[in-house]
Coordinates of C-alpha atoms and ligand atoms in Angstrom, one line a residue:
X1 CA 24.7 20.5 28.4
X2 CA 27.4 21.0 25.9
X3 CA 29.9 23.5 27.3
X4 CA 33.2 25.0 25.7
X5 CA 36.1 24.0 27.9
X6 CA 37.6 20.9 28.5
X7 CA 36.7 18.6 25.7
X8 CA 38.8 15.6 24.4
X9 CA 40.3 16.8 21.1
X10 CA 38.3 15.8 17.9
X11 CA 40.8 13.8 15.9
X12 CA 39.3 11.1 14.0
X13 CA 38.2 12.7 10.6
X14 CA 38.4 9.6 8.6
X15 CA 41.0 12.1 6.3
X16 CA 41.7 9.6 3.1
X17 CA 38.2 7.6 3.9
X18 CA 35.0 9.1 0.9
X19 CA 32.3 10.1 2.9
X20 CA 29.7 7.2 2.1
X21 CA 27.4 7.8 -0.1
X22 CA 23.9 5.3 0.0
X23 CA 22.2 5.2 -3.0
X24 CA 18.3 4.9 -2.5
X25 CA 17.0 1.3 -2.2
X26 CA 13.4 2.3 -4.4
X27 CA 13.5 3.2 -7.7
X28 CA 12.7 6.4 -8.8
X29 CA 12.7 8.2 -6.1
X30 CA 17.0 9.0 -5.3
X31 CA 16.1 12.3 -6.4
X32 CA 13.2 12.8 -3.5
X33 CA 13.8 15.1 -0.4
X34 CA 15.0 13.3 3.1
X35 CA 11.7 13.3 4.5
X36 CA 10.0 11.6 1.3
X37 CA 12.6 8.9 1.3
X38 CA 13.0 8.4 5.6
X39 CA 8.9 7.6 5.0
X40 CA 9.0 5.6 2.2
X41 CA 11.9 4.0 4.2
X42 CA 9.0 2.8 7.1
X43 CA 6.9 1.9 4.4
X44 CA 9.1 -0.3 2.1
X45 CA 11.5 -2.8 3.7
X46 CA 14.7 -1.4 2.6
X47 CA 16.5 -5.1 3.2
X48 CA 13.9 -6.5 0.2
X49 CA 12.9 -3.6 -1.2
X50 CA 9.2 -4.4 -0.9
X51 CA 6.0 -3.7 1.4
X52 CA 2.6 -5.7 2.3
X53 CA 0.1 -3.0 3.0
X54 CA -3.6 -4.0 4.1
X55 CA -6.1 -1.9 2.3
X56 CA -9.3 -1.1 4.3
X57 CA -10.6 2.1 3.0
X58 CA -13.3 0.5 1.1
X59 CA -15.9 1.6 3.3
X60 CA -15.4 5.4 2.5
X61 CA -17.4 4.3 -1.1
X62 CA -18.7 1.0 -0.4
X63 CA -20.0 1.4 3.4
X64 CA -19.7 -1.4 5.1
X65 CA -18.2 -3.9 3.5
X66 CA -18.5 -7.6 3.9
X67 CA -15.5 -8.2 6.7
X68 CA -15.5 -4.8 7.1
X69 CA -18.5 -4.2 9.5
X70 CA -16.9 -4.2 12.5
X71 CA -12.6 -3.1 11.9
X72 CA -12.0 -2.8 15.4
X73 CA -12.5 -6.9 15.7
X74 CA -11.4 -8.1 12.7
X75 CA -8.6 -5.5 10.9
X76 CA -7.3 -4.6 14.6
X77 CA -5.9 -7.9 14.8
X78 CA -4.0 -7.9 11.7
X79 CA -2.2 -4.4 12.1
X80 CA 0.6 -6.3 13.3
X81 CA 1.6 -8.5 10.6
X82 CA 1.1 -5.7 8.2
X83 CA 3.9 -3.0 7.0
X84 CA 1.6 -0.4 6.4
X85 CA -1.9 0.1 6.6
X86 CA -4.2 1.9 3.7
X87 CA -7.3 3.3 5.4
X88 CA -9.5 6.7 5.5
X89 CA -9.3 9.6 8.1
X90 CA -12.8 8.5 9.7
X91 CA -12.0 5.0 10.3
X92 CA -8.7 5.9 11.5
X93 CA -9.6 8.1 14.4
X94 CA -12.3 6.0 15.4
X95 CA -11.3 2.5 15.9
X96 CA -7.2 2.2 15.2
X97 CA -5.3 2.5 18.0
X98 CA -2.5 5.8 17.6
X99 CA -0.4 2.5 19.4
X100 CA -0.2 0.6 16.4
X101 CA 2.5 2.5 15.1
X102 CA 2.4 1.0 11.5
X103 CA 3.6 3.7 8.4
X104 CA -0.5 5.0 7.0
X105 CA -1.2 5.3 3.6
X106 CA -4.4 7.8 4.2
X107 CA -6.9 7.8 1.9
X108 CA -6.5 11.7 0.6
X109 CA -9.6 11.9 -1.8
X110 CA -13.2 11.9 -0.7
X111 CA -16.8 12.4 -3.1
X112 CA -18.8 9.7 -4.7
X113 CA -20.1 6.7 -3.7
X114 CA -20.9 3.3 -5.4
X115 CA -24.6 4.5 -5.4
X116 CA -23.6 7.1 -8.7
X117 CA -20.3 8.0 -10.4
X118 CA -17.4 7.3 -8.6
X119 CA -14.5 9.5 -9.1
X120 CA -15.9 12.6 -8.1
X121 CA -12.8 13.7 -6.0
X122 CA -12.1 16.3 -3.4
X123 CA -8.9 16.7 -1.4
X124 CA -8.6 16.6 2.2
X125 CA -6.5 19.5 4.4
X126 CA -2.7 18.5 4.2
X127 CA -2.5 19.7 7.5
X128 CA -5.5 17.3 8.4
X129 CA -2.5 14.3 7.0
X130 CA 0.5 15.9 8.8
X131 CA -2.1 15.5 12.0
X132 CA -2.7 11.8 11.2
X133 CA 0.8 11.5 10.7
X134 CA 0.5 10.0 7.3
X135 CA 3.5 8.1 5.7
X136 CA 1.7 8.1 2.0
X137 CA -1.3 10.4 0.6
X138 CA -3.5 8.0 -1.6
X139 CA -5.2 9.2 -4.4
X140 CA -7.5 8.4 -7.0
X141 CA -6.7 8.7 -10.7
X142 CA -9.4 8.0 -12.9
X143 CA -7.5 7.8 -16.3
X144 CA -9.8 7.3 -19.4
X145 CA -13.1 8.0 -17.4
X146 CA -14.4 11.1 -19.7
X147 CA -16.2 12.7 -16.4
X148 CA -13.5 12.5 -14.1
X149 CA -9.8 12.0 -15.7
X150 CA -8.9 15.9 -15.5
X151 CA -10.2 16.2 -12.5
X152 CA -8.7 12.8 -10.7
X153 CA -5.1 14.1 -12.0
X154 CA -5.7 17.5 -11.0
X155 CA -6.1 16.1 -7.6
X156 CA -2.6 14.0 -8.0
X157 CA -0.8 17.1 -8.9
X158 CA -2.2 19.2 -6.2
X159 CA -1.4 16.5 -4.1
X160 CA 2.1 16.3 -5.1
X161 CA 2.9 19.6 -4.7
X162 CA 1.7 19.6 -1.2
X163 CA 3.5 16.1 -0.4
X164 CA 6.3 17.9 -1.7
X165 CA 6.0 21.0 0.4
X166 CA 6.0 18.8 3.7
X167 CA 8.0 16.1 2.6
X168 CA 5.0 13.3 2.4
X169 CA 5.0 10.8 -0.7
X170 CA 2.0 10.5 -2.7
X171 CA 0.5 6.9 -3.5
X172 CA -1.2 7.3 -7.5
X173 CA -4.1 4.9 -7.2
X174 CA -5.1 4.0 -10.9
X175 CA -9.4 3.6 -10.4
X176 CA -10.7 1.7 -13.4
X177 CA -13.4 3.1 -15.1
X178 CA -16.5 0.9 -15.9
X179 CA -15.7 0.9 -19.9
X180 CA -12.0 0.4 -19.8
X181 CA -10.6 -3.2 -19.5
X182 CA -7.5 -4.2 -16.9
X183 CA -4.7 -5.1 -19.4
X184 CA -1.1 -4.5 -19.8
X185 CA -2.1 -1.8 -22.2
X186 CA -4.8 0.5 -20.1
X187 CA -2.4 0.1 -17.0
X188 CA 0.7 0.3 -18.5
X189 CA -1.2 4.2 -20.0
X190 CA -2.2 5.0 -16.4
X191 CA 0.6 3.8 -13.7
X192 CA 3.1 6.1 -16.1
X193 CA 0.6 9.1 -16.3
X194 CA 0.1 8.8 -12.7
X195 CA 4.3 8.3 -12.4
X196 CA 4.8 11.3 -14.8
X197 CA 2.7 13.4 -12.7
X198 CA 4.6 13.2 -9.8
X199 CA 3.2 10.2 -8.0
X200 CA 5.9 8.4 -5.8
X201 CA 4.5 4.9 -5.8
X202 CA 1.6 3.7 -7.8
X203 CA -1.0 1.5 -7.1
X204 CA -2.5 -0.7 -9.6
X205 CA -4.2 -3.9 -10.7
X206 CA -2.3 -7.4 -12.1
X207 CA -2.8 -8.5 -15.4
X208 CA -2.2 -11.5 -17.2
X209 CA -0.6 -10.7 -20.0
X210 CA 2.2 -8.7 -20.3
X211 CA 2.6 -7.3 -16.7
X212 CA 6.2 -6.6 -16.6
X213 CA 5.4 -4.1 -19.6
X214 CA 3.5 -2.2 -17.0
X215 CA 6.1 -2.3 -14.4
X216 CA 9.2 -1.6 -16.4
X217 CA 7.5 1.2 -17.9
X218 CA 6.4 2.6 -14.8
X219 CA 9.4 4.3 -13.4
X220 CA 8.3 4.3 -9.7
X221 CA 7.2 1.2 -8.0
X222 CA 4.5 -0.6 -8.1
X223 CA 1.9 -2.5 -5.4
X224 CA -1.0 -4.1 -6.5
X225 CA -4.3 -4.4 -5.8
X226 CA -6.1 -8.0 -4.6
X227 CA -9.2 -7.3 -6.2
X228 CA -12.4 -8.9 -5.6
X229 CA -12.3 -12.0 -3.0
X230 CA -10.5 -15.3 -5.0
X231 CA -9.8 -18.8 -3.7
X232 CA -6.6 -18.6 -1.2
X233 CA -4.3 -20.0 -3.6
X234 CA -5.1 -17.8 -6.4
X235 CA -4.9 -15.0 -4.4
X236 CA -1.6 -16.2 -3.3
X237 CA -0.5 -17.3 -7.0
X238 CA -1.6 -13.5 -8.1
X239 CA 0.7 -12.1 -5.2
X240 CA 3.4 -14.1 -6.4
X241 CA 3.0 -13.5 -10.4
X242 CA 3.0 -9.8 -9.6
X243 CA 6.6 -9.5 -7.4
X244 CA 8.1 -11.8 -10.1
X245 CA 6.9 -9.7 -12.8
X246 CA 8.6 -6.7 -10.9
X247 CA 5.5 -4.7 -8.3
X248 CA 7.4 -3.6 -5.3
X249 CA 4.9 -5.2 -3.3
X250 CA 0.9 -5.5 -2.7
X251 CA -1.4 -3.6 -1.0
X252 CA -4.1 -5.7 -0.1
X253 CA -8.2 -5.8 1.2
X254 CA -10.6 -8.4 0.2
X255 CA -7.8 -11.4 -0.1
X256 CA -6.9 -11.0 3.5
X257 CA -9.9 -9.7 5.7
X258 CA -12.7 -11.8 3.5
X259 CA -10.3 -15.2 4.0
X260 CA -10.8 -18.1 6.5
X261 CA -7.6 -17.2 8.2
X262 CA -6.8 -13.4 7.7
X263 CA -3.5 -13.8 9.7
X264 CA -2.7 -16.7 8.0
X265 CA -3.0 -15.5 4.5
X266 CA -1.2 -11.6 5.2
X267 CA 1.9 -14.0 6.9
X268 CA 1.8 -16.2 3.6
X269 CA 1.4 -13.1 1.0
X270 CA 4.3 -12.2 3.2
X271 CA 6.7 -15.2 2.6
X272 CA 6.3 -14.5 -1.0
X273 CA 7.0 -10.6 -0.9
X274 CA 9.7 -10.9 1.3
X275 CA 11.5 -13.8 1.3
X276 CA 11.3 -15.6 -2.0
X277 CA 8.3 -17.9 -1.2
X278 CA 7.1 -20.0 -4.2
X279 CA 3.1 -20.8 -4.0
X280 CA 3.2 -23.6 -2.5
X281 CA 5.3 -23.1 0.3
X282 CA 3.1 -19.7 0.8
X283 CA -0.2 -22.1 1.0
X284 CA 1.3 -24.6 3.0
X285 CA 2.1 -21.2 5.5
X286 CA -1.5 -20.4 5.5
X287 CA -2.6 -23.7 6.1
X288 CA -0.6 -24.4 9.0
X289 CA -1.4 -21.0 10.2
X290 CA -5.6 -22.1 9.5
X291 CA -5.4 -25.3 10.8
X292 CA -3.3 -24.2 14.0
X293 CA -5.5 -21.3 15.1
X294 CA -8.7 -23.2 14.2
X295 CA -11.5 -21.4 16.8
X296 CA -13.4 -24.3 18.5
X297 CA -17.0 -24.3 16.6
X298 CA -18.5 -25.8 20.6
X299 CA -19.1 -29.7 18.7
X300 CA -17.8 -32.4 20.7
X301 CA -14.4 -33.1 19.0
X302 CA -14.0 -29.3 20.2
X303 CA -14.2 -29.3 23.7
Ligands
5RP401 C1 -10.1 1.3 -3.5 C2 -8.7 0.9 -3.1 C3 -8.6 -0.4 -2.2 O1 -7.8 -0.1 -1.2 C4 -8.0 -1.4 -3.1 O2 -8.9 -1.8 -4.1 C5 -7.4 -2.6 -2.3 O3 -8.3 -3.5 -1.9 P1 -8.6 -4.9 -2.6 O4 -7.3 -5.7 -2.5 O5 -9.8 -5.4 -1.9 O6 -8.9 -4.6 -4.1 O7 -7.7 1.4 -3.4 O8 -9.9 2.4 -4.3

């Protein structure tokens, strides 16, 4: 216990020495409040300025997706090599271990299925996120969809006002709508409504052409989407067109939990968020990774 008699003398005040002053590592967010920033901080690697989350709320429209039935086998394994995990409130109580300790992005929206309209948002209780302990609230923005864009963006900006009240970033997810194409136009229109709204990061989809339009004039960052399942090496050469054309990072289902080697492709996608990987060294990571951690299929060569 502190006490008020007797202490050594306070004496080094650094007199002559500016107090320093760290400017924020992500962009567009200097001007958020400590708590914002300390869990962005968890989420995004402040050394490269970049995250690899693993997406998994799928089910919460889809059911149970293909890789997807059973999380507790195959996503529990890959918590590890992840930096923050994307999933829905059910799924999290149930089957991921409080242990794990990675940053969550929870899934903040609930309504419609895949069965009718999609987009037909509700909010969840910010207290239910503070609960959870959520790093991120992710949320649905349906921009162009004539049924749901008002709707979809007022949930953002009720969203952000509540991240803002308790210090929790928000995570714009741009949902395409079933008549609007993915290019650099369409996005480019959504990630900056989303950002101009108040969203902290934004979640989108790669295209093609003219993706750096879409992230320079996005002034938050970026994470992309993987999409539907590709061939390794695409997946790996989309990661990889994305962080050179200026995402912050990916946040990814399908590409990792619907691959041969799950661990093997998040530690490759890794090499090439992180540190600099081209796509060839990334395959050649997975491959090794495959080929090392083959599971014995019981023939003869096997046992
Ligand atoms: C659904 C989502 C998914 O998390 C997202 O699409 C990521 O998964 P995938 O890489 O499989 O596309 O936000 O709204």
């Amino acid at each position: 216990m502190a006490d008020n008699e007797g202490n050594i003398d306070a004496k080094d005040f650094g007199v002559g020495i500016p107090q320093k002053q760290d400017g924020f590592f992500l962009k567009g967010n200097e001007n958020a409040c400590y708590g914002i920033k300390s869990r962005l901080s968890r989420i995004f690697n402040p050394n490269s300025g970049r995250t690899v989350m693993l997406a998994f709320d799928h089910g919460f429209i889809m059911g149970p997706t293909s890789g997807l039935e059973r999380i507790d086998l195959t996503i529990n394994p890959l918590l590890e090599y992840s930096d923050c995990i994307m999933c829905a409130r059910g799924i999290l109580r149930s089957v991921i271990p409080p242990t794990c300790n990675k940053p969550l992005s929870l899934r903040f929206d609930s309504g419609t299925t895949i069965l009718t309209s999609l987009n037909d948002e509700t909010l969840e209780d910010i207290e239910e996120a503070i609960r959870l302990n959520a790093s991120l609230l992710a949320v649905m923005v349906a921009i162009g969809d004539p049924d749901h864009e008002g709707s979809t963006i007022r949930n953002l900006t009720k969203t952000v006002d509540m991240g803002c009240r308790y210090g929790i970033p928000t995570l714009g997810v741009t949902a395409v709508g079933k008549n609007l194409t993915r290019d650099a136009r369409y996005l480019g229109l959504a990630t900056r409504v989303c950002a101009e709204n108040g969203a902290n990061v934004v979640k989108t989809y790669y295209c093609d052409e003219n993706f750096e339009r879409v992230t320079n004039s996005c002034p938050v960052p970026i994470v992309i989407a993987g999409g539907k399942k590709l061939p390794e090496r695409d997946a790996l050469q989309l990661a990889y067109n994305a962080i050179q054309q200026g995402a912050s990072g990916v946040d990814m289902g399908r590409n990792i939990f619907q691959s041969d080697s799950p661990v093997g492709m998040l530690l490759a996608v890794r090499e090439i968020v992180h540190n600099g990987a081209t796509v060839d060294q990334a395959f050649e990571q997975y491959e090794t990774y495959k080929n090392e951690n083959k599971k014995p299929c019981g023939c003869c060569c096997c046992k």
